[in-house]
Coordinates of C-alpha atoms and ligand atoms in Angstrom, one line a residue:
M75 CA 112.2 180.8 146.5
P76 CA 110.9 177.7 147.4
K77 CA 107.3 177.5 149.0
Q78 CA 107.7 174.2 151.0
E79 CA 107.9 174.3 154.5
G80 CA 107.9 170.8 155.2
A81 CA 109.1 167.9 153.4
P82 CA 106.3 165.9 151.2
A83 CA 103.7 163.9 153.2
A84 CA 104.0 160.3 153.8
Q85 CA 102.9 157.9 156.3
P86 CA 104.5 157.4 159.4
R87 CA 106.0 153.7 160.0
G88 CA 105.9 151.8 163.0
R89 CA 108.9 149.6 164.7
D90 CA 110.7 148.1 161.7
P91 CA 109.8 144.5 161.9
R92 CA 113.6 143.3 161.3
S93 CA 115.4 142.6 164.2
R94 CA 118.1 145.1 165.2
P95 CA 121.4 144.5 167.2
A96 CA 120.6 143.5 170.7
P97 CA 120.4 146.8 172.8
D98 CA 122.7 147.1 175.5
K99 CA 121.0 147.4 178.6
A100 CA 123.8 149.1 180.7
P101 CA 122.8 152.4 182.1
P102 CA 124.7 155.6 180.4
S103 CA 127.7 156.3 182.2
G104 CA 127.4 160.0 183.5
K105 CA 131.1 160.8 182.7
R106 CA 130.8 160.3 179.0
P107 CA 130.1 163.5 176.8
S108 CA 126.5 163.3 175.6
T109 CA 124.8 165.0 172.5
L110 CA 120.8 165.6 172.3
I111 CA 119.8 165.1 168.7
I112 CA 116.7 166.8 167.8
G113 CA 114.7 166.1 164.4
S114 CA 111.7 165.4 162.6
E115 CA 112.2 161.5 161.4
V116 CA 114.5 158.7 162.5
Q117 CA 114.3 155.0 161.3
P118 CA 112.8 152.8 162.0
F119 CA 110.0 155.0 163.7
A120 CA 109.2 157.7 160.9
K121 CA 110.8 158.2 157.3
T122 CA 110.0 160.2 154.1
G123 CA 113.5 160.4 153.4
G124 CA 117.1 160.2 153.9
L125 CA 117.2 162.4 157.0
A126 CA 115.3 159.4 158.9
D127 CA 118.3 157.1 157.8
V128 CA 121.1 159.4 159.1
L129 CA 119.1 160.0 162.3
G130 CA 118.6 156.3 162.7
A131 CA 122.1 155.6 162.1
L132 CA 124.3 158.6 163.6
P133 CA 123.4 158.2 167.4
P134 CA 124.6 154.3 167.5
A135 CA 127.8 155.5 165.6
L136 CA 128.3 158.1 167.8
D137 CA 127.8 155.7 170.9
R138 CA 130.6 153.6 169.3
L139 CA 132.9 156.8 169.8
G140 CA 132.0 156.9 173.1
W141 CA 129.4 159.6 173.2
D142 CA 126.1 159.3 174.9
A143 CA 123.4 160.1 172.2
T144 CA 119.8 160.5 172.4
V145 CA 117.4 161.5 169.3
A146 CA 114.3 163.1 169.9
L147 CA 111.5 163.0 167.3
P148 CA 107.6 163.1 167.4
R149 CA 105.5 159.9 168.5
Y150 CA 103.7 160.0 165.3
R151 CA 100.6 158.0 164.9
G152 CA 101.3 154.3 164.5
V153 CA 104.5 154.4 166.5
T154 CA 104.3 152.1 169.4
A155 CA 107.8 151.6 170.4
G156 CA 109.1 153.0 173.8
A157 CA 108.6 152.9 177.7
L158 CA 107.1 156.1 179.2
V159 CA 109.9 157.6 181.5
D160 CA 108.4 161.1 182.3
A161 CA 105.4 163.2 181.6
F162 CA 104.9 166.9 182.4
P163 CA 103.3 169.7 180.7
V164 CA 104.9 171.7 177.8
T165 CA 103.7 175.3 177.1
V166 CA 104.4 176.9 173.8
G167 CA 103.4 180.8 173.4
G168 CA 100.2 180.1 175.8
Y169 CA 99.6 176.7 174.3
T170 CA 99.8 174.0 177.1
R171 CA 99.5 170.1 176.4
D172 CA 101.0 167.2 178.6
A173 CA 103.9 165.7 177.0
G174 CA 104.6 162.1 177.4
F175 CA 108.4 161.2 177.1
F176 CA 109.0 157.5 175.6
E177 CA 112.2 156.0 175.4
T178 CA 113.7 153.1 173.7
P179 CA 117.1 151.9 173.0
L180 CA 118.9 152.0 169.7
A181 CA 122.4 150.3 169.5
G182 CA 124.7 150.4 172.6
H183 CA 123.6 153.3 174.6
A184 CA 122.1 155.3 172.0
R185 CA 118.3 155.6 172.5
A186 CA 115.2 157.5 170.9
L187 CA 113.2 159.9 172.8
L188 CA 109.8 159.9 171.2
V189 CA 107.7 163.0 172.3
D190 CA 104.1 162.1 172.7
C191 CA 101.4 164.7 172.2
P192 CA 98.5 163.5 170.4
D193 CA 97.0 167.1 169.8
L194 CA 99.9 167.3 167.6
Y195 CA 101.6 164.5 166.5
D196 CA 98.7 161.8 165.9
R197 CA 97.9 162.7 162.4
E198 CA 97.7 161.0 159.3
A199 CA 101.0 162.1 158.0
L200 CA 104.2 163.3 159.3
Y201 CA 104.2 167.1 157.6
G202 CA 100.7 167.6 156.1
V203 CA 98.3 165.9 153.6
D204 CA 97.6 166.5 149.8
A205 CA 95.5 169.9 150.7
G206 CA 99.0 170.9 152.1
D207 CA 101.3 171.1 155.2
Y208 CA 99.8 171.2 158.4
P209 CA 99.1 175.2 159.3
D210 CA 100.3 174.5 163.2
N211 CA 103.6 173.0 161.7
P212 CA 105.5 175.8 163.4
R213 CA 104.1 174.7 166.8
R214 CA 104.4 171.3 166.5
Y215 CA 108.0 171.6 165.7
A216 CA 108.5 174.3 168.4
F217 CA 107.0 172.0 170.7
L218 CA 109.3 169.2 169.9
A219 CA 112.2 171.4 170.6
R220 CA 111.3 172.9 173.7
A221 CA 110.0 169.4 175.0
A222 CA 113.3 167.8 174.2
L223 CA 115.1 170.5 175.9
E224 CA 113.0 170.6 179.0
F225 CA 113.3 167.1 179.4
A226 CA 116.9 167.1 179.2
A227 CA 116.9 170.0 182.0
R228 CA 114.7 167.8 184.3
R229 CA 117.2 164.9 183.8
G230 CA 119.7 166.7 186.0
T231 CA 122.7 165.7 183.7
V232 CA 122.0 168.0 180.8
P233 CA 123.8 167.1 177.5
S234 CA 127.1 168.7 176.4
I235 CA 125.8 169.8 173.0
V236 CA 122.4 169.9 171.4
H237 CA 122.5 168.8 167.6
A238 CA 119.5 170.1 165.7
H239 CA 118.6 169.2 162.1
D240 CA 116.8 170.7 159.5
W241 CA 114.1 173.5 159.9
Q242 CA 112.3 171.5 162.2
A243 CA 114.5 171.6 165.0
G244 CA 116.2 175.2 163.5
L245 CA 114.6 176.8 167.0
A246 CA 116.5 174.6 169.2
P247 CA 119.5 177.0 168.9
V248 CA 117.3 180.0 168.9
Y249 CA 115.5 179.1 172.4
L250 CA 119.2 178.3 173.6
R251 CA 120.3 181.8 173.0
T252 CA 117.0 183.7 173.9
L253 CA 114.4 182.1 176.3
Y254 CA 116.9 179.5 177.8
A255 CA 120.0 181.9 177.7
A256 CA 119.9 182.6 181.5
H257 CA 118.4 178.7 182.4
P258 CA 120.5 177.1 185.0
M259 CA 120.6 174.0 183.1
L260 CA 120.3 174.9 179.5
G261 CA 122.0 178.3 179.6
G262 CA 125.3 178.6 177.6
M263 CA 124.7 175.2 176.2
P264 CA 126.5 174.9 172.6
S265 CA 124.6 173.7 169.6
V266 CA 125.2 172.6 165.8
L267 CA 122.7 172.8 163.3
T268 CA 123.0 170.3 160.0
I269 CA 121.3 170.9 157.0
H270 CA 119.9 168.1 155.3
N271 CA 118.1 170.0 152.2
L272 CA 118.2 173.8 152.1
A273 CA 115.1 173.9 149.7
Y274 CA 112.9 173.6 153.1
Q275 CA 113.4 176.4 155.3
G276 CA 110.5 176.7 157.8
V277 CA 108.9 180.0 156.5
F278 CA 105.9 181.1 158.5
A279 CA 103.8 184.3 158.8
A280 CA 105.8 186.6 161.3
D281 CA 102.8 186.8 163.6
W282 CA 103.6 183.3 164.8
L283 CA 106.7 184.9 166.9
P284 CA 104.4 185.5 170.2
A285 CA 102.9 182.1 169.8
L286 CA 106.3 180.6 169.6
D287 CA 107.6 182.6 173.1
L288 CA 109.9 184.6 170.7
G289 CA 110.1 188.3 171.0
W290 CA 109.6 190.8 168.0
E291 CA 113.1 191.8 168.6
L292 CA 114.3 188.9 166.6
F293 CA 112.1 189.9 163.8
T294 CA 115.3 191.5 162.1
I295 CA 117.3 190.6 159.2
D296 CA 120.2 189.3 161.3
R297 CA 117.9 187.1 163.3
L298 CA 114.8 185.2 162.1
E299 CA 113.5 187.6 159.5
Y300 CA 113.3 186.3 156.0
W301 CA 111.3 188.3 153.3
G302 CA 108.7 189.8 155.6
R303 CA 108.2 186.3 157.3
I304 CA 110.4 184.3 159.9
S305 CA 112.3 181.3 158.6
F306 CA 113.1 178.5 161.4
L307 CA 116.1 177.4 159.3
K308 CA 117.6 181.0 159.1
G309 CA 117.1 181.2 163.0
G310 CA 119.0 178.0 163.2
V311 CA 121.7 178.7 161.0
L312 CA 122.3 182.2 162.8
E313 CA 122.4 180.8 166.4
A314 CA 124.0 177.6 166.4
D315 CA 127.9 177.5 167.1
F316 CA 128.4 175.6 163.9
I317 CA 126.5 174.6 160.8
T318 CA 126.9 171.4 159.0
T319 CA 125.7 170.0 155.7
V320 CA 125.7 166.5 154.4
S321 CA 128.5 166.4 151.8
P322 CA 131.5 169.0 151.2
R323 CA 130.6 169.6 147.8
Y324 CA 127.0 170.8 148.9
A325 CA 128.5 173.2 151.6
E326 CA 130.2 175.2 148.7
E327 CA 127.1 174.9 146.2
I328 CA 124.8 176.6 148.9
Q329 CA 127.1 179.6 149.3
T330 CA 126.1 180.1 145.5
P331 CA 123.2 182.2 144.4
E332 CA 122.8 178.9 141.9
L333 CA 122.0 176.5 144.9
G334 CA 121.7 178.5 147.8
F335 CA 117.8 178.8 147.5
G336 CA 118.0 182.7 148.9
F337 CA 120.1 181.7 152.0
D338 CA 123.6 182.0 150.2
G339 CA 124.4 185.4 151.8
I340 CA 123.4 184.3 155.0
L341 CA 125.5 181.1 154.7
R342 CA 128.4 183.2 153.6
S343 CA 128.3 185.3 156.3
R344 CA 128.8 182.0 158.6
R345 CA 131.2 180.4 156.4
A346 CA 133.9 180.1 158.9
D347 CA 131.8 178.0 161.3
L348 CA 130.4 175.8 158.3
R349 CA 131.4 172.2 157.2
G350 CA 130.4 169.6 154.8
I351 CA 130.4 166.0 156.5
L352 CA 129.4 163.5 154.2
N353 CA 126.9 161.2 155.6
G354 CA 127.6 157.6 156.2
I355 CA 125.3 154.5 155.5
D356 CA 123.9 152.2 157.7
T357 CA 126.0 149.0 156.8
R358 CA 124.1 146.9 158.6
E359 CA 120.5 147.9 157.4
W360 CA 122.1 147.9 153.7
D361 CA 124.1 144.7 153.5
P362 CA 123.8 142.4 150.7
P363 CA 125.1 139.4 152.6
H364 CA 122.5 139.7 155.3
D365 CA 119.5 141.7 153.7
P366 CA 116.2 139.7 154.6
F367 CA 114.7 141.7 151.4
L368 CA 116.7 139.7 149.1
P369 CA 115.9 136.4 147.8
A370 CA 119.7 135.2 148.2
P371 CA 122.6 136.6 149.7
F372 CA 125.5 137.8 147.8
D373 CA 128.8 139.8 148.4
V374 CA 132.0 141.0 146.4
K375 CA 133.4 137.6 146.2
D376 CA 130.2 135.9 144.8
L377 CA 127.5 137.8 143.0
S378 CA 125.6 135.1 141.8
G379 CA 122.7 136.0 144.6
K380 CA 122.4 139.4 142.7
R381 CA 120.8 137.4 139.5
D382 CA 118.0 136.0 141.9
A383 CA 117.4 139.4 143.2
K384 CA 117.0 140.7 139.2
I385 CA 114.8 137.6 138.5
A386 CA 112.8 138.2 141.7
L387 CA 112.5 141.8 141.2
L388 CA 111.4 141.3 137.5
K389 CA 108.7 139.0 138.5
R390 CA 107.7 141.5 141.2
Y391 CA 107.1 143.9 139.1
G392 CA 105.3 141.6 136.3
L393 CA 108.1 142.4 133.9
A394 CA 109.3 139.5 131.4
A395 CA 111.7 137.3 133.6
D396 CA 112.2 134.5 131.1
T397 CA 114.7 133.5 128.3
G398 CA 116.8 136.6 127.3
A399 CA 115.1 139.0 129.6
P400 CA 117.5 138.8 132.6
A401 CA 120.5 139.4 130.5
R402 CA 119.1 142.8 129.3
P403 CA 120.3 145.7 131.5
L404 CA 117.7 146.5 134.5
V405 CA 117.6 150.5 135.4
G406 CA 116.1 151.2 138.8
I407 CA 115.0 154.2 140.4
V408 CA 114.0 154.9 144.0
S409 CA 113.1 158.4 144.7
R410 CA 110.8 160.9 145.9
M411 CA 109.2 162.1 142.4
I412 CA 109.9 165.6 142.5
D413 CA 111.8 168.3 140.3
Q414 CA 114.7 167.9 142.7
K415 CA 115.7 164.4 141.8
G416 CA 115.8 165.3 138.0
F417 CA 112.4 163.8 136.8
D418 CA 112.0 166.8 134.5
L419 CA 115.1 165.5 132.8
I420 CA 113.2 161.9 132.5
A421 CA 110.0 163.5 131.3
A422 CA 111.9 165.3 128.6
L423 CA 113.1 161.8 127.4
V424 CA 109.7 159.9 127.5
D425 CA 110.3 158.8 123.8
D426 CA 114.1 157.9 123.9
L427 CA 114.2 155.9 127.2
P428 CA 112.1 153.1 126.0
R429 CA 114.0 152.8 122.6
L430 CA 117.1 152.1 124.6
D431 CA 117.9 148.4 125.2
A432 CA 116.9 148.5 128.9
S433 CA 114.2 147.5 131.3
F434 CA 113.2 150.0 134.1
V435 CA 111.7 149.6 137.7
V436 CA 110.6 152.8 139.2
L437 CA 109.7 153.4 142.8
G438 CA 108.6 156.5 144.3
T439 CA 105.8 159.0 145.3
G440 CA 105.5 162.8 144.6
E441 CA 104.2 165.1 142.5
A442 CA 101.2 163.7 140.2
R443 CA 102.6 164.6 136.9
Y444 CA 105.6 162.2 137.6
Q445 CA 103.7 159.6 138.9
D446 CA 101.5 159.6 135.9
L447 CA 104.2 159.7 133.8
W448 CA 105.7 156.5 134.9
K449 CA 102.5 154.7 135.1
A450 CA 101.5 155.8 131.6
L451 CA 105.2 154.5 130.4
A452 CA 104.5 151.2 132.3
A453 CA 101.1 150.7 130.5
R454 CA 102.7 151.2 127.3
Y455 CA 105.6 149.0 127.7
P456 CA 104.3 146.3 130.2
D457 CA 107.0 143.7 129.7
R458 CA 109.8 146.2 130.1
I459 CA 109.0 149.2 132.4
G460 CA 107.5 148.8 135.8
A461 CA 106.1 151.5 138.2
H462 CA 105.5 151.0 141.8
I463 CA 103.7 154.4 143.2
G464 CA 104.0 154.2 147.1
F465 CA 106.9 153.9 149.8
D466 CA 108.1 150.4 150.3
E467 CA 111.0 149.7 152.2
S468 CA 111.5 146.3 151.3
L469 CA 110.9 146.9 147.5
A470 CA 113.7 149.6 147.9
H471 CA 116.0 147.2 149.0
L472 CA 115.1 144.5 146.3
I473 CA 115.6 147.4 143.4
E474 CA 119.3 148.2 145.1
G475 CA 119.8 144.5 145.1
G476 CA 118.3 143.4 141.7
A477 CA 119.1 146.4 139.5
D478 CA 122.2 146.6 137.1
I479 CA 122.1 150.5 136.9
F480 CA 120.6 153.1 139.5
L481 CA 119.9 156.5 137.8
M482 CA 119.8 159.2 140.1
P483 CA 120.1 162.6 137.8
S484 CA 119.1 165.3 140.7
R485 CA 119.1 168.7 140.0
F486 CA 120.7 169.1 143.4
E487 CA 121.7 166.6 146.1
P488 CA 122.7 167.5 149.3
C489 CA 124.1 164.2 149.9
G490 CA 122.2 161.4 148.5
L491 CA 122.0 158.0 150.1
N492 CA 121.0 155.5 147.2
Q493 CA 123.9 155.9 145.3
M494 CA 125.8 154.6 148.0
Y495 CA 123.5 151.9 148.8
S496 CA 123.7 151.0 145.2
M497 CA 127.3 151.0 145.1
R498 CA 127.4 148.6 148.0
Y499 CA 124.8 146.3 146.1
G500 CA 127.1 146.3 143.0
T501 CA 124.7 148.5 141.1
V502 CA 126.4 150.8 139.2
P503 CA 125.0 154.6 139.6
V504 CA 124.4 157.0 136.8
V505 CA 124.3 160.5 138.5
H506 CA 124.5 164.3 137.9
A507 CA 127.7 165.7 139.0
V508 CA 126.2 167.7 141.9
G509 CA 126.4 167.8 146.0
G510 CA 126.9 164.7 147.3
L511 CA 126.5 162.8 144.2
A512 CA 129.7 164.2 143.0
D513 CA 131.6 163.6 146.0
T514 CA 130.7 160.0 146.4
V515 CA 130.7 158.7 142.4
H516 CA 133.7 158.6 140.2
D517 CA 132.9 158.7 136.5
Y518 CA 134.1 155.5 134.4
G519 CA 135.3 157.9 132.2
L520 CA 134.9 159.2 128.6
A521 CA 137.2 158.7 125.5
A522 CA 139.6 161.2 126.9
P523 CA 140.2 162.0 130.6
G524 CA 139.0 165.2 131.8
P525 CA 137.8 167.0 134.8
G526 CA 136.5 164.4 137.3
N527 CA 137.4 161.3 135.2
G528 CA 140.6 159.3 134.6
G529 CA 139.7 158.2 131.5
P530 CA 138.3 154.5 130.4
G531 CA 138.7 152.1 133.2
D532 CA 140.1 154.7 135.3
S533 CA 140.4 152.1 138.6
R534 CA 138.9 155.0 141.0
A535 CA 135.8 154.3 138.8
T536 CA 132.4 153.4 140.4
G537 CA 129.8 154.8 138.1
F538 CA 128.8 157.1 135.3
V539 CA 128.7 161.0 136.1
F540 CA 127.2 163.7 133.6
H541 CA 127.8 167.5 134.4
E542 CA 125.5 169.6 132.1
Y543 CA 122.2 169.3 133.6
S544 CA 120.4 168.2 130.4
P545 CA 118.2 165.6 128.9
A546 CA 120.9 165.0 126.4
A547 CA 123.9 164.7 129.0
M548 CA 121.7 162.4 131.2
L549 CA 121.1 160.1 128.1
G550 CA 124.6 160.3 127.3
A551 CA 125.8 159.1 130.7
L552 CA 122.9 156.3 130.5
T553 CA 123.8 155.4 127.1
R554 CA 127.8 155.0 128.4
A555 CA 126.5 152.6 131.1
L556 CA 124.6 150.4 128.9
T557 CA 127.3 150.0 126.5
L558 CA 129.7 149.0 129.2
F559 CA 127.2 146.8 130.4
A560 CA 127.8 144.7 127.2
D561 CA 131.6 144.2 128.4
G562 CA 130.9 141.7 131.3
R563 CA 134.9 141.7 132.4
R564 CA 134.9 145.6 132.6
W565 CA 131.4 145.9 134.1
H566 CA 132.1 143.2 136.8
A567 CA 135.4 145.6 137.8
L568 CA 133.1 148.4 138.2
Q569 CA 130.7 146.9 140.2
V570 CA 133.7 145.4 142.3
A571 CA 135.0 149.0 143.0
G572 CA 131.7 150.3 143.9
M573 CA 131.2 147.3 146.5
Q574 CA 134.7 147.9 147.9
Q575 CA 133.8 151.8 148.9
D576 CA 133.8 152.6 152.5
F577 CA 130.8 154.6 153.4
S578 CA 130.3 153.6 156.9
W579 CA 129.4 155.9 159.6
D580 CA 132.4 155.7 161.6
R581 CA 134.3 158.4 159.7
S582 CA 131.5 160.8 159.4
A583 CA 130.6 160.4 163.0
R584 CA 134.2 161.2 163.8
E585 CA 134.0 164.7 162.0
Y586 CA 130.7 165.2 163.8
V587 CA 132.5 164.4 167.3
K588 CA 135.4 166.9 166.1
I589 CA 132.8 169.9 165.6
Y590 CA 131.1 168.9 168.8
E591 CA 134.4 169.1 170.8
R592 CA 135.0 172.8 168.9
A593 CA 132.0 174.1 170.1
I594 CA 132.1 172.9 173.6
G595 CA 135.6 174.2 173.6
Q596 CA 134.8 177.3 172.2
R597 CA 131.9 178.0 174.7
A598 CA 133.9 176.7 177.9
A599 CA 136.6 179.3 176.5
K600 CA 133.9 182.4 176.3
A601 CA 132.7 181.0 179.7
D602 CA 136.1 181.2 181.6
A603 CA 137.0 184.7 179.7
T604 CA 133.8 186.0 181.4
S605 CA 134.4 184.5 184.6
K606 CA 137.7 186.1 184.6
G607 CA 135.9 189.4 183.9
K608 CA 137.2 189.8 180.4
G609 CA 133.8 189.9 178.8
D610 CA 131.8 187.6 176.6
K611 CA 131.8 189.2 173.2
Ligands
LIG758 P1 116.1 162.4 150.0 O1 116.2 162.4 151.4 O2 116.2 163.4 149.4 O3 114.7 161.7 149.5 P2 118.3 160.3 150.1 O4 118.9 159.5 149.0 O5 119.1 160.7 150.8 O6 117.1 161.3 149.3 O7 117.3 159.3 150.8 C1 116.1 158.8 150.5 C2 115.8 157.6 151.2 O8 114.6 157.5 151.3 C3 116.4 156.2 150.9 O9 116.7 155.4 152.1 C4 115.4 155.6 149.9 O10 115.6 154.4 150.0 C5 114.2 155.9 150.6 N1 113.1 156.3 149.8 C6 112.8 157.2 148.9 N2 111.7 157.1 148.3 C7 111.4 155.8 148.6 C8 110.0 154.8 148.4 N3 108.8 155.1 147.6 N4 110.1 153.6 149.1 C9 111.0 153.2 150.1 N5 112.1 154.0 150.2 C10 111.9 155.3 149.5
LIG759 C1 117.9 165.2 152.3 C2 118.6 165.3 151.2 C3 119.5 164.2 150.6 C4 120.3 163.7 152.1 C5 119.3 163.5 153.1 C6 120.1 162.9 154.4 O1 116.8 164.7 152.3 O2 117.7 165.7 149.9 O3 120.3 164.5 149.4 O4 121.0 162.5 151.3 O5 118.7 164.6 153.4 O6 120.8 163.8 154.7

């Protein structure tokens, strides 16, 4: 069972300096259906991983579909965005603090609601420091859910639905069914929980219950109890009207013991209400013709700017960039450096990777052993291997733009965004056939067609996929990619196929709207039945 309670620590970032589309100043219309989205990180305010990308892009996509979307997150240290729109005391289990509510527009009517409480959120990192997760994380995220819900109630026009993300918001559906069940504004409100990564379950000591305003009657196997402790995620899974996860394949995988992280039984018990909705990508933030982090724009018709990006990238890493160097294939990695992301496979190949006729550039933070491994490789092969340990949004864009191949050998991957960014930038992904990677990358094909591939030159092909999670299989896929790279015409066709994929948010947002509407419809039908005296069971 995984021990992590939150995601790895990282510095919150302030407002992204790049300009976003001008926000629409018009006030939200009261007639539009509305969603209150709750989560722990949102671009451009705070990010450690893909959750932030998703929560930054989903509200504007819902707005385009006619939904009024607000995303609530903590106002972490360094975030200065937003205008104060309300302030009132929030109490969680006897802990009372004044909360400030800062609103800032995203695109269209969509907005972020930054919950300010310096005692809880003005900290060095989002979730914890090297010594471990912040011990009061249960209170920090319970407070977020409570503050967001109570803010909505005070507005008078409550949202049509609450959409909670990951364990940090897992108590929102629980509070709606317990503490607020009879609340005049919040009672009966439907909720959806989205699981971005089942490895993080928000597991804490059971004696947190009273400090969270939750009764001991919830300490049972069919509520929050999880191996003698409580799990925020389990609470959310069992109390939300619908559960979604971020790819169809992952929705299946998490119902199996292999990838269910101890939750497979719980999820199977709710399979009728569980859906996989593939994430979209923010096609304005990640757009090679308009990417301010690239030295020159490029697009599917003219890839010449990609060569400029490659040279800039090689130089940025201090790798050889003259004479024949730019002709050598360049493999990029942008990743949290943890086992989930396949770094154990990479570690098993430390002697093999440098023997390939390729250069490598790596960007990431994570476990010390993996950081050290890449630093050592870079020191040993300074002209061909570059490692940057840190979090750097602009460098992530330059890698997507300048690399030829993107390596993402994740052991498991709920969705994964970087393989989609890669395809959009003409950078061919090499991935393990799991979760969202399997759903988004089509294999170029082995000598003979087989499951998941249509043979060499398959017109659907967009990358290289390996099935067995082993160093040899990963090396095999990477070698196939390097071999094809030498065939300029075929390689170009593969790049173009990737660049033509549609991973825009609109399709995914439509799926969320369908789920919202079902949840709202079900609740309305139940309320109707109750009012007609037919009972609510
Ligand atoms: P996960 O959320 O599991 O880390 P995803 O592929 O969904 O994986 O999303 C990762 C996101 O975080 C991408 O936007 C990626 O570019 C970004 N990212 C990860 N590590 C870094 C880093 N060190 N510097 C900049 N961006 C990073
Ligand atoms: C999680 C997953 C990743 C997914 C992201 C956004 O961090 O690890 O696969 O893309 O959430 O949903």
